[in-house]
């Protein structure tokens, strides 16, 4: 059986499309082989390890399942969690590898996209070959592989973002956006699975965990792995607001008055969630609002109008509305708000990126001195070491070191990917000449499965 890379790159480096037996082959030699194969009965057989793994379906999870599973941790449950990861990660990566293979060759030849492909291929090989995890020692070895791979993949998002900007024009914008949405959701999903398992292992190994054969449920637990059981919407807005104000102050200088943030509504609303996912989105929305208010400059000599945040709790959802008076979104930008590849801002971004000497290496977490003491993730030591919130803070931190327009520019579409991932939504209403209302809806029961597929219709 052909294995791994050899089956993916054939005919002196031409990208083949294994598994798409009916699709047009890309190189003539392959075409001749296919013609010969046509004489064979049309029973499709997997031709590579990748083909085999692509046959498997991802098994979606919900926050509730993750919570129940990790809440009463025993050795046997920890090993089950490890083996779930062991099978699920290569399955999910295999699907994305296949997606990349079906892109036009000129697109995959882009150095950033090719780099991501290589990373995924290596991870796939590493994960699929990992043997059954039967003991805690096996699990330790597996966790080491997970940790290393998570770190190795830290630049995937900027690579994808720059890659799709560079190949615009070679693919339809709707196709590029669909590809990006699928890649990003899948990446979030894999990181959730991997980070949750690492967090459970850490809990299991911590000195205050007393392993027992029977599940023991602690009703006062505040977090299960990466899931914070009672995220308080008001506290999250406050915390992200403070960080954002700090960064904006640093970027624009102290001569600008920074807009205040007023929070009203259901201030006690809580729900289970992965903090970093929410912080990414709330931080991004607040930053957009503050930046819009400040850049209008019309309040230069007067106190700028506050950002108004309204929290509304219903039986199923928590809705956070963020309203600013930053003048609204320019008409030429509005149709491309959710696009990863199209629109005037994307064009500018590409020009700016061309001036940056090397790939953004700024994806570290930003620690703002004087963060509120009430930081749940710090209090519980649950802040993920690998969290993609680093991407968010990375983009915020870029405000401090470069002109504000020199960011990746994917904050809004990325925020929507995060919001929809746990069955929520993100909508933006622009009131021309006045401001913007952003509506972030969170599914508060945690009982909805992760959303791995993209929106049926992309409105980008
Ligand atoms: C990614 O971050 O892109 C991943 O594939 C995560 C995985 C290594 C656990």
Short mmCIF file of C-alpha atoms and ligand atoms in Angstrom, two decimals:
data_model
loop_
_atom_site.label_atom_id
_atom_site.label_comp_id
_atom_site.label_asym_id
_atom_site.label_seq_id
_atom_site.Cartn_x
_atom_site.Cartn_y
_atom_site.Cartn_z
CA UNK A 1 0.00 0.00 0.00
CA UNK A 2 1.24 3.49 -0.79
CA UNK A 3 1.75 5.59 2.25
CA UNK A 4 1.60 9.23 3.14
CA UNK A 5 3.44 11.70 1.05
CA UNK A 6 4.37 9.41 -1.79
CA UNK A 7 0.71 8.95 -2.66
CA UNK A 8 -0.06 12.64 -2.52
CA UNK A 9 2.71 14.01 -4.68
CA UNK A 10 3.13 12.05 -7.83
CA UNK A 11 4.73 12.51 -11.22
CA UNK A 12 7.70 14.58 -10.14
CA UNK A 13 5.90 16.80 -7.75
CA UNK A 14 2.54 17.25 -9.48
CA UNK A 15 -0.28 17.23 -7.04
CA UNK A 16 -2.55 14.27 -7.63
CA UNK A 17 -6.06 13.89 -6.35
CA UNK A 18 -6.18 10.55 -4.65
CA UNK A 19 -9.63 9.38 -3.78
CA UNK A 20 -11.24 11.43 -6.54
CA UNK A 21 -11.06 8.64 -9.06
CA UNK A 22 -13.60 10.28 -11.33
CA UNK A 23 -12.08 13.77 -11.27
CA UNK A 24 -9.72 14.96 -13.99
CA UNK A 25 -6.16 13.96 -13.17
CA UNK A 26 -3.65 16.73 -13.20
CA UNK A 27 -0.72 15.15 -15.03
CA UNK A 28 -0.72 13.11 -18.25
CA UNK A 29 1.05 10.07 -16.76
CA UNK A 30 -1.61 9.85 -14.12
CA UNK A 31 -4.23 10.22 -16.80
CA UNK A 32 -2.83 7.19 -18.67
CA UNK A 33 -2.81 5.15 -15.48
CA UNK A 34 -6.40 6.14 -14.79
CA UNK A 35 -7.41 5.12 -18.32
CA UNK A 36 -5.86 1.73 -17.68
CA UNK A 37 -7.56 1.47 -14.32
CA UNK A 38 -10.91 2.13 -15.98
CA UNK A 39 -10.84 -1.46 -17.27
CA UNK A 40 -10.88 -2.70 -13.68
CA UNK A 41 -14.32 -3.16 -12.07
CA UNK A 42 -15.38 0.16 -10.57
CA UNK A 43 -14.92 -0.81 -6.95
CA UNK A 44 -13.25 2.05 -5.18
CA UNK A 45 -10.45 0.97 -2.90
CA UNK A 46 -8.48 3.21 -0.62
CA UNK A 47 -5.06 3.73 -2.11
CA UNK A 48 -3.31 5.28 0.84
CA UNK A 49 -3.49 5.76 4.55
CA UNK A 50 -5.02 9.14 3.86
CA UNK A 51 -7.78 7.59 1.77
CA UNK A 52 -8.56 5.25 4.62
CA UNK A 53 -8.76 8.02 7.19
CA UNK A 54 -10.81 10.26 4.94
CA UNK A 55 -13.44 7.51 4.95
CA UNK A 56 -14.01 8.06 8.66
CA UNK A 57 -16.52 10.62 9.85
CA UNK A 58 -15.59 13.12 12.55
CA UNK A 59 -17.49 12.46 15.78
CA UNK A 60 -18.78 15.88 16.89
CA UNK A 61 -18.82 16.87 20.53
CA UNK A 62 -20.68 19.40 22.66
CA UNK A 63 -19.51 21.45 25.63
CA UNK A 64 -21.89 19.45 27.78
CA UNK A 65 -20.41 16.13 26.69
CA UNK A 66 -16.90 17.40 27.33
CA UNK A 67 -17.96 18.63 30.75
CA UNK A 68 -19.72 15.44 31.82
CA UNK A 69 -16.88 13.34 30.57
CA UNK A 70 -14.14 15.29 32.31
CA UNK A 71 -16.03 16.17 35.46
CA UNK A 72 -15.46 12.85 37.24
CA UNK A 73 -12.00 11.93 36.15
CA UNK A 74 -10.71 8.39 36.58
CA UNK A 75 -7.72 6.72 35.02
CA UNK A 76 -9.95 4.77 32.70
CA UNK A 77 -11.76 7.94 31.56
CA UNK A 78 -8.47 9.72 30.98
CA UNK A 79 -7.31 6.86 28.78
CA UNK A 80 -10.63 6.91 26.92
CA UNK A 81 -10.15 10.62 26.34
CA UNK A 82 -6.62 9.96 25.03
CA UNK A 83 -7.86 7.31 22.63
CA UNK A 84 -10.69 9.54 21.42
CA UNK A 85 -8.04 12.15 20.52
CA UNK A 86 -5.81 9.50 19.01
CA UNK A 87 -8.48 8.55 16.49
CA UNK A 88 -10.25 11.85 16.09
CA UNK A 89 -7.30 14.12 15.33
CA UNK A 90 -5.94 12.19 12.33
CA UNK A 91 -9.49 11.81 11.03
CA UNK A 92 -10.11 15.54 11.14
CA UNK A 93 -6.70 16.39 9.72
CA UNK A 94 -7.18 13.87 6.91
CA UNK A 95 -10.32 15.68 5.76
CA UNK A 96 -8.49 18.99 5.61
CA UNK A 97 -5.53 17.47 3.77
CA UNK A 98 -7.97 16.22 1.19
CA UNK A 99 -9.52 19.69 0.94
CA UNK A 100 -6.12 21.19 0.23
CA UNK A 101 -5.39 18.54 -2.38
CA UNK A 102 -8.53 19.51 -4.26
CA UNK A 103 -7.49 23.16 -4.56
CA UNK A 104 -6.02 24.23 -7.90
CA UNK A 105 -2.31 23.47 -8.12
CA UNK A 106 -1.33 27.15 -8.48
CA UNK A 107 -3.10 27.83 -5.20
CA UNK A 108 -1.43 25.02 -3.27
CA UNK A 109 1.91 26.11 -4.69
CA UNK A 110 1.66 29.29 -2.65
CA UNK A 111 4.47 29.00 -0.07
CA UNK A 112 2.23 29.74 2.93
CA UNK A 113 -0.46 27.28 1.93
CA UNK A 114 2.16 24.68 0.98
CA UNK A 115 3.72 25.14 4.41
CA UNK A 116 0.38 24.51 6.13
CA UNK A 117 -0.10 21.41 3.98
CA UNK A 118 3.30 20.10 5.03
CA UNK A 119 2.56 20.76 8.68
CA UNK A 120 -0.74 18.90 8.46
CA UNK A 121 0.79 16.02 6.60
CA UNK A 122 3.48 15.62 9.24
CA UNK A 123 0.92 15.85 12.04
CA UNK A 124 -1.31 13.32 10.29
CA UNK A 125 1.53 10.82 9.99
CA UNK A 126 2.58 11.36 13.59
CA UNK A 127 -0.94 11.01 14.98
CA UNK A 128 -2.12 8.08 12.90
CA UNK A 129 0.91 6.01 13.80
CA UNK A 130 0.52 6.50 17.52
CA UNK A 131 -0.38 3.14 19.07
CA UNK A 132 -3.33 2.40 21.34
CA UNK A 133 -2.98 4.27 24.67
CA UNK A 134 -3.30 1.74 27.49
CA UNK A 135 -1.38 3.18 30.41
CA UNK A 136 -0.68 6.52 32.02
CA UNK A 137 2.88 6.31 30.67
CA UNK A 138 1.51 5.90 27.15
CA UNK A 139 -0.65 8.91 27.81
CA UNK A 140 2.33 11.00 28.92
CA UNK A 141 4.11 10.18 25.67
CA UNK A 142 1.00 11.02 23.71
CA UNK A 143 0.59 14.35 25.52
CA UNK A 144 4.16 15.25 24.60
CA UNK A 145 3.34 14.66 20.93
CA UNK A 146 0.20 16.78 21.28
CA UNK A 147 2.05 19.63 22.96
CA UNK A 148 4.81 19.68 20.38
CA UNK A 149 2.35 19.65 17.51
CA UNK A 150 0.21 22.40 19.00
CA UNK A 151 3.30 24.60 19.25
CA UNK A 152 4.46 23.66 15.78
CA UNK A 153 1.08 24.76 14.39
CA UNK A 154 1.12 28.17 16.05
CA UNK A 155 1.60 30.02 12.76
CA UNK A 156 -1.11 28.20 10.83
CA UNK A 157 -3.62 31.05 11.03
CA UNK A 158 -1.34 33.85 9.82
CA UNK A 159 0.00 31.53 7.11
CA UNK A 160 -3.51 30.72 5.91
CA UNK A 161 -4.58 34.35 6.10
CA UNK A 162 -1.62 35.61 4.10
CA UNK A 163 -1.79 32.63 1.74
CA UNK A 164 -5.41 33.24 0.75
CA UNK A 165 -4.72 36.94 0.26
CA UNK A 166 -1.82 36.14 -2.03
CA UNK A 167 -3.81 33.70 -4.15
CA UNK A 168 -6.85 35.92 -4.56
CA UNK A 169 -7.67 36.07 -8.23
CA UNK A 170 -6.77 32.40 -8.66
CA UNK A 171 -9.93 31.23 -6.94
CA UNK A 172 -13.44 32.61 -6.63
CA UNK A 173 -13.74 34.64 -3.40
CA UNK A 174 -16.71 32.48 -2.26
CA UNK A 175 -14.59 29.35 -2.68
CA UNK A 176 -11.67 30.88 -0.85
CA UNK A 177 -13.92 31.91 2.02
CA UNK A 178 -15.56 28.50 2.19
CA UNK A 179 -12.12 26.90 2.28
CA UNK A 180 -10.94 29.26 5.03
CA UNK A 181 -14.08 28.77 7.10
CA UNK A 182 -13.74 25.01 6.93
CA UNK A 183 -10.03 25.10 7.71
CA UNK A 184 -10.49 27.39 10.67
CA UNK A 185 -13.44 25.54 12.19
CA UNK A 186 -11.59 22.30 11.86
CA UNK A 187 -8.52 23.81 13.46
CA UNK A 188 -10.55 25.15 16.36
CA UNK A 189 -12.11 21.72 16.77
CA UNK A 190 -8.77 19.91 16.81
CA UNK A 191 -7.32 22.34 19.27
CA UNK A 192 -10.37 22.01 21.53
CA UNK A 193 -10.01 18.24 21.55
CA UNK A 194 -6.23 18.31 22.09
CA UNK A 195 -6.23 21.09 24.69
CA UNK A 196 -9.12 19.54 26.61
CA UNK A 197 -7.25 16.26 26.83
CA UNK A 198 -4.05 18.02 27.95
CA UNK A 199 -6.01 19.97 30.56
CA UNK A 200 -7.67 16.77 31.85
CA UNK A 201 -4.28 15.11 32.08
CA UNK A 202 -2.95 18.10 34.00
CA UNK A 203 -5.90 17.93 36.39
CA UNK A 204 -5.42 14.19 36.83
CA UNK A 205 -1.73 14.66 37.62
CA UNK A 206 -2.22 17.64 39.92
CA UNK A 207 -1.42 17.13 43.62
CA UNK A 208 -5.00 17.94 44.68
CA UNK A 209 -6.56 15.33 42.47
CA UNK A 210 -7.13 12.05 44.30
CA UNK A 211 -7.48 9.35 41.69
CA UNK A 212 -10.21 6.88 42.39
CA UNK A 213 -11.55 3.96 40.44
CA UNK A 214 -15.09 5.37 40.68
CA UNK A 215 -16.03 8.72 39.18
CA UNK A 216 -16.26 11.40 41.89
CA UNK A 217 -18.23 14.48 41.00
CA UNK A 218 -17.32 17.81 42.60
CA UNK A 219 -20.46 19.99 42.39
CA UNK A 220 -18.43 23.12 43.18
CA UNK A 221 -15.92 22.69 40.40
CA UNK A 222 -15.61 25.91 38.40
CA UNK A 223 -13.88 24.48 35.37
CA UNK A 224 -13.58 21.13 33.67
CA UNK A 225 -10.42 21.13 31.64
CA UNK A 226 -10.64 24.09 29.30
CA UNK A 227 -14.35 24.63 29.90
CA UNK A 228 -15.20 27.33 32.36
CA UNK A 229 -18.57 26.32 33.76
CA UNK A 230 -19.90 29.74 34.74
CA UNK A 231 -18.57 32.33 32.34
CA UNK A 232 -20.06 35.65 33.36
CA UNK A 233 -20.77 37.81 30.33
CA UNK A 234 -20.32 41.09 32.20
CA UNK A 235 -16.94 40.08 33.63
CA UNK A 236 -15.71 38.97 30.24
CA UNK A 237 -16.72 42.27 28.62
CA UNK A 238 -15.08 44.19 31.46
CA UNK A 239 -11.87 42.22 31.21
CA UNK A 240 -11.62 42.42 27.42
CA UNK A 241 -12.60 46.10 27.58
CA UNK A 242 -9.79 46.90 29.95
CA UNK A 243 -7.22 45.09 27.81
CA UNK A 244 -8.49 46.79 24.66
CA UNK A 245 -8.46 50.26 26.24
CA UNK A 246 -4.91 49.67 27.36
CA UNK A 247 -3.79 48.66 23.89
CA UNK A 248 -5.60 51.47 22.13
CA UNK A 249 -4.02 53.92 24.53
CA UNK A 250 -0.59 52.57 23.70
CA UNK A 251 -1.26 52.63 19.97
CA UNK A 252 -2.79 56.08 19.68
CA UNK A 253 -1.01 57.88 22.51
CA UNK A 254 -2.33 59.44 25.66
CA UNK A 255 -3.59 62.62 23.96
CA UNK A 256 -6.65 60.68 22.82
CA UNK A 257 -9.52 60.13 25.20
CA UNK A 258 -10.39 56.45 25.17
CA UNK A 259 -14.13 55.67 24.99
CA UNK A 260 -15.62 54.28 28.18
CA UNK A 261 -17.52 51.02 28.14
CA UNK A 262 -20.99 50.99 29.73
CA UNK A 263 -22.49 47.61 30.47
CA UNK A 264 -26.22 47.12 31.12
CA UNK A 265 -28.84 44.40 31.10
CA UNK A 266 -28.64 40.93 32.62
CA UNK A 267 -25.40 41.34 34.47
CA UNK A 268 -25.61 37.96 36.20
CA UNK A 269 -25.91 35.90 33.01
CA UNK A 270 -23.58 32.92 33.11
CA UNK A 271 -23.02 29.94 30.81
CA UNK A 272 -20.41 27.21 30.18
CA UNK A 273 -17.88 28.16 27.54
CA UNK A 274 -14.25 28.05 26.51
CA UNK A 275 -13.03 31.42 27.69
CA UNK A 276 -10.43 32.02 25.02
CA UNK A 277 -13.07 31.60 22.29
CA UNK A 278 -15.27 34.26 23.79
CA UNK A 279 -12.43 36.58 24.65
CA UNK A 280 -11.26 36.50 21.07
CA UNK A 281 -14.63 37.66 19.75
CA UNK A 282 -15.52 40.17 22.45
CA UNK A 283 -11.99 41.64 22.28
CA UNK A 284 -12.22 41.97 18.52
CA UNK A 285 -15.61 43.67 18.59
CA UNK A 286 -14.59 46.11 21.31
CA UNK A 287 -11.37 46.91 19.50
CA UNK A 288 -13.22 47.61 16.24
CA UNK A 289 -15.66 49.86 18.07
CA UNK A 290 -13.02 51.80 19.94
CA UNK A 291 -10.85 52.20 16.91
CA UNK A 292 -13.81 53.47 14.86
CA UNK A 293 -14.75 56.04 17.50
CA UNK A 294 -11.18 57.29 17.83
CA UNK A 295 -10.41 57.35 14.13
CA UNK A 296 -13.42 59.48 13.43
CA UNK A 297 -11.47 62.20 15.19
CA UNK A 298 -14.62 64.22 15.43
CA UNK A 299 -14.53 63.89 19.21
CA UNK A 300 -10.93 65.02 19.37
CA UNK A 301 -11.69 67.95 21.61
CA UNK A 302 -14.61 66.37 23.41
CA UNK A 303 -15.18 63.25 25.46
CA UNK A 304 -15.82 60.42 22.98
CA UNK A 305 -19.19 58.69 23.20
CA UNK A 306 -19.08 55.45 25.21
CA UNK A 307 -19.33 51.96 23.80
CA UNK A 308 -22.69 50.67 25.05
CA UNK A 309 -22.86 46.97 25.84
CA UNK A 310 -26.19 45.30 26.53
CA UNK A 311 -26.38 41.76 27.86
CA UNK A 312 -29.65 39.92 27.36
CA UNK A 313 -30.35 36.45 28.72
CA UNK A 314 -33.10 34.22 27.31
CA UNK A 315 -33.96 30.59 28.05
CA UNK A 316 -31.52 29.31 25.40
CA UNK A 317 -29.13 32.14 24.70
CA UNK A 318 -27.08 34.98 26.03
CA UNK A 319 -26.92 37.87 23.59
CA UNK A 320 -24.28 40.56 23.85
CA UNK A 321 -24.96 43.72 21.85
CA UNK A 322 -22.03 46.09 21.42
CA UNK A 323 -22.98 49.53 20.07
CA UNK A 324 -20.65 52.30 19.07
CA UNK A 325 -20.92 55.73 17.54
CA UNK A 326 -17.89 55.35 15.33
CA UNK A 327 -19.61 56.45 12.11
CA UNK A 328 -20.57 53.02 10.75
CA UNK A 329 -18.84 50.87 8.17
CA UNK A 330 -17.93 52.46 4.80
CA UNK A 331 -20.22 51.31 2.01
CA UNK A 332 -17.40 49.90 -0.07
CA UNK A 333 -16.26 47.70 2.85
CA UNK A 334 -19.67 46.42 3.95
CA UNK A 335 -20.20 43.73 1.25
CA UNK A 336 -16.83 42.17 2.10
CA UNK A 337 -17.06 42.31 5.86
CA UNK A 338 -16.95 38.54 6.29
CA UNK A 339 -14.51 37.77 3.54
CA UNK A 340 -11.03 36.46 4.16
CA UNK A 341 -9.84 37.45 0.73
CA UNK A 342 -11.85 40.24 -0.83
CA UNK A 343 -12.52 43.93 -0.31
CA UNK A 344 -10.58 47.20 -0.19
CA UNK A 345 -9.21 46.53 3.28
CA UNK A 346 -7.82 43.18 2.20
CA UNK A 347 -6.03 44.89 -0.71
CA UNK A 348 -4.41 47.36 1.66
CA UNK A 349 -3.48 44.56 3.99
CA UNK A 350 -1.67 42.73 1.26
CA UNK A 351 0.28 45.86 0.33
CA UNK A 352 1.20 46.36 3.97
CA UNK A 353 2.19 42.75 4.43
CA UNK A 354 4.50 43.04 1.45
CA UNK A 355 6.36 45.71 3.37
CA UNK A 356 6.74 43.56 6.47
CA UNK A 357 10.13 41.89 6.22
CA UNK A 358 9.06 38.55 7.58
CA UNK A 359 5.99 36.64 8.61
CA UNK A 360 4.32 38.06 11.64
CA UNK A 361 6.02 36.47 14.55
CA UNK A 362 3.84 38.21 17.06
CA UNK A 363 1.49 35.51 18.08
CA UNK A 364 2.45 35.48 21.71
CA UNK A 365 -0.06 36.20 24.38
CA UNK A 366 -0.14 39.76 25.47
CA UNK A 367 -0.06 40.25 29.20
CA UNK A 368 -1.40 43.64 30.12
CA UNK A 369 -0.13 44.73 33.52
CA UNK A 370 -2.90 45.28 36.00
CA UNK A 371 -5.40 42.85 34.52
CA UNK A 372 -8.44 42.56 36.70
CA UNK A 373 -7.80 40.29 39.67
CA UNK A 374 -11.02 38.52 38.84
CA UNK A 375 -9.60 36.57 35.94
CA UNK A 376 -11.23 33.19 36.05
CA UNK A 377 -8.66 31.50 33.87
CA UNK A 378 -5.82 32.72 36.04
CA UNK A 379 -7.66 31.96 39.24
CA UNK A 380 -8.13 28.39 38.13
CA UNK A 381 -4.92 28.06 36.21
CA UNK A 382 -7.00 27.17 33.18
CA UNK A 383 -5.63 29.61 30.68
CA UNK A 384 -4.52 27.46 27.82
CA UNK A 385 -0.86 27.54 27.00
CA UNK A 386 -1.64 26.97 23.37
CA UNK A 387 -4.78 29.00 23.10
CA UNK A 388 -5.59 30.70 19.83
CA UNK A 389 -6.63 33.70 21.88
CA UNK A 390 -2.95 34.43 21.31
CA UNK A 391 -4.00 35.20 17.77
CA UNK A 392 -6.40 37.76 19.10
CA UNK A 393 -3.98 39.30 21.51
CA UNK A 394 -1.38 39.02 18.83
CA UNK A 395 -3.49 41.16 16.57
CA UNK A 396 -4.12 43.57 19.39
CA UNK A 397 -0.49 43.67 20.29
CA UNK A 398 0.33 44.51 16.73
CA UNK A 399 -1.45 47.76 17.38
CA UNK A 400 1.29 48.68 19.75
CA UNK A 401 4.20 47.94 17.49
CA UNK A 402 2.97 48.75 14.00
CA UNK A 403 0.47 51.06 12.39
CA UNK A 404 -3.05 49.80 13.21
CA UNK A 405 -3.79 48.84 9.63
CA UNK A 406 -0.92 46.39 9.58
CA UNK A 407 -2.89 43.56 11.05
CA UNK A 408 -3.94 40.33 9.47
CA UNK A 409 -7.38 41.75 8.98
CA UNK A 410 -9.27 38.57 9.66
CA UNK A 411 -10.62 39.54 13.08
CA UNK A 412 -14.27 39.78 12.09
CA UNK A 413 -14.60 36.67 9.91
CA UNK A 414 -12.53 34.77 12.46
CA UNK A 415 -14.81 35.99 15.25
CA UNK A 416 -17.79 34.69 13.37
CA UNK A 417 -16.11 31.31 12.94
CA UNK A 418 -15.59 31.22 16.71
CA UNK A 419 -19.17 32.31 17.48
CA UNK A 420 -20.75 29.80 15.13
CA UNK A 421 -18.50 26.99 16.23
CA UNK A 422 -20.52 26.46 19.43
CA UNK A 423 -23.84 27.05 17.66
CA UNK A 424 -23.95 30.79 18.27
CA UNK A 425 -23.94 33.64 15.80
CA UNK A 426 -22.43 37.02 15.08
CA UNK A 427 -24.19 39.78 13.17
CA UNK A 428 -23.16 43.31 12.40
CA UNK A 429 -25.58 46.12 11.65
CA UNK A 430 -24.04 49.29 10.34
CA UNK A 431 -25.94 52.54 10.70
CA UNK A 432 -24.39 54.66 8.02
CA UNK A 433 -22.83 57.83 9.34
CA UNK A 434 -23.63 56.94 12.94
CA UNK A 435 -22.17 53.70 14.22
CA UNK A 436 -22.32 49.93 14.44
CA UNK A 437 -24.35 47.44 16.46
CA UNK A 438 -22.74 44.01 16.81
CA UNK A 439 -24.91 41.14 18.06
CA UNK A 440 -23.10 38.17 19.51
CA UNK A 441 -25.43 35.29 20.36
CA UNK A 442 -24.14 32.51 22.59
CA UNK A 443 -25.89 29.19 22.98
CA UNK A 444 -25.98 29.11 26.76
CA UNK A 445 -26.90 25.49 27.54
CA UNK A 446 -23.78 23.98 26.06
CA UNK A 447 -25.87 21.16 24.61
CA UNK A 448 -25.28 21.92 20.94
CA UNK A 449 -22.67 20.02 18.98
CA UNK A 450 -19.69 21.84 17.58
CA UNK A 451 -20.41 23.14 14.07
CA UNK A 452 -17.83 21.71 11.75
CA UNK A 453 -19.48 22.59 8.47
CA UNK A 454 -19.56 26.03 6.94
CA UNK A 455 -22.60 28.23 6.55
CA UNK A 456 -24.82 27.08 3.71
CA UNK A 457 -24.62 30.42 2.02
CA UNK A 458 -21.61 32.56 2.39
CA UNK A 459 -22.62 36.17 2.38
CA UNK A 460 -19.11 37.30 1.77
C1 LIG B 1 -3.66 22.98 14.45
O1 LIG B 1 -3.42 23.75 15.34
O2 LIG B 1 -3.66 23.34 13.28
C2 LIG B 1 -3.92 21.57 14.75
O3 LIG B 1 -4.00 20.81 13.85
C3 LIG B 1 -4.05 21.15 16.16
C4 LIG B 1 -3.56 19.77 16.40
C5 LIG B 1 -2.09 19.72 16.29
C6 LIG B 1 -3.96 19.28 17.75
#
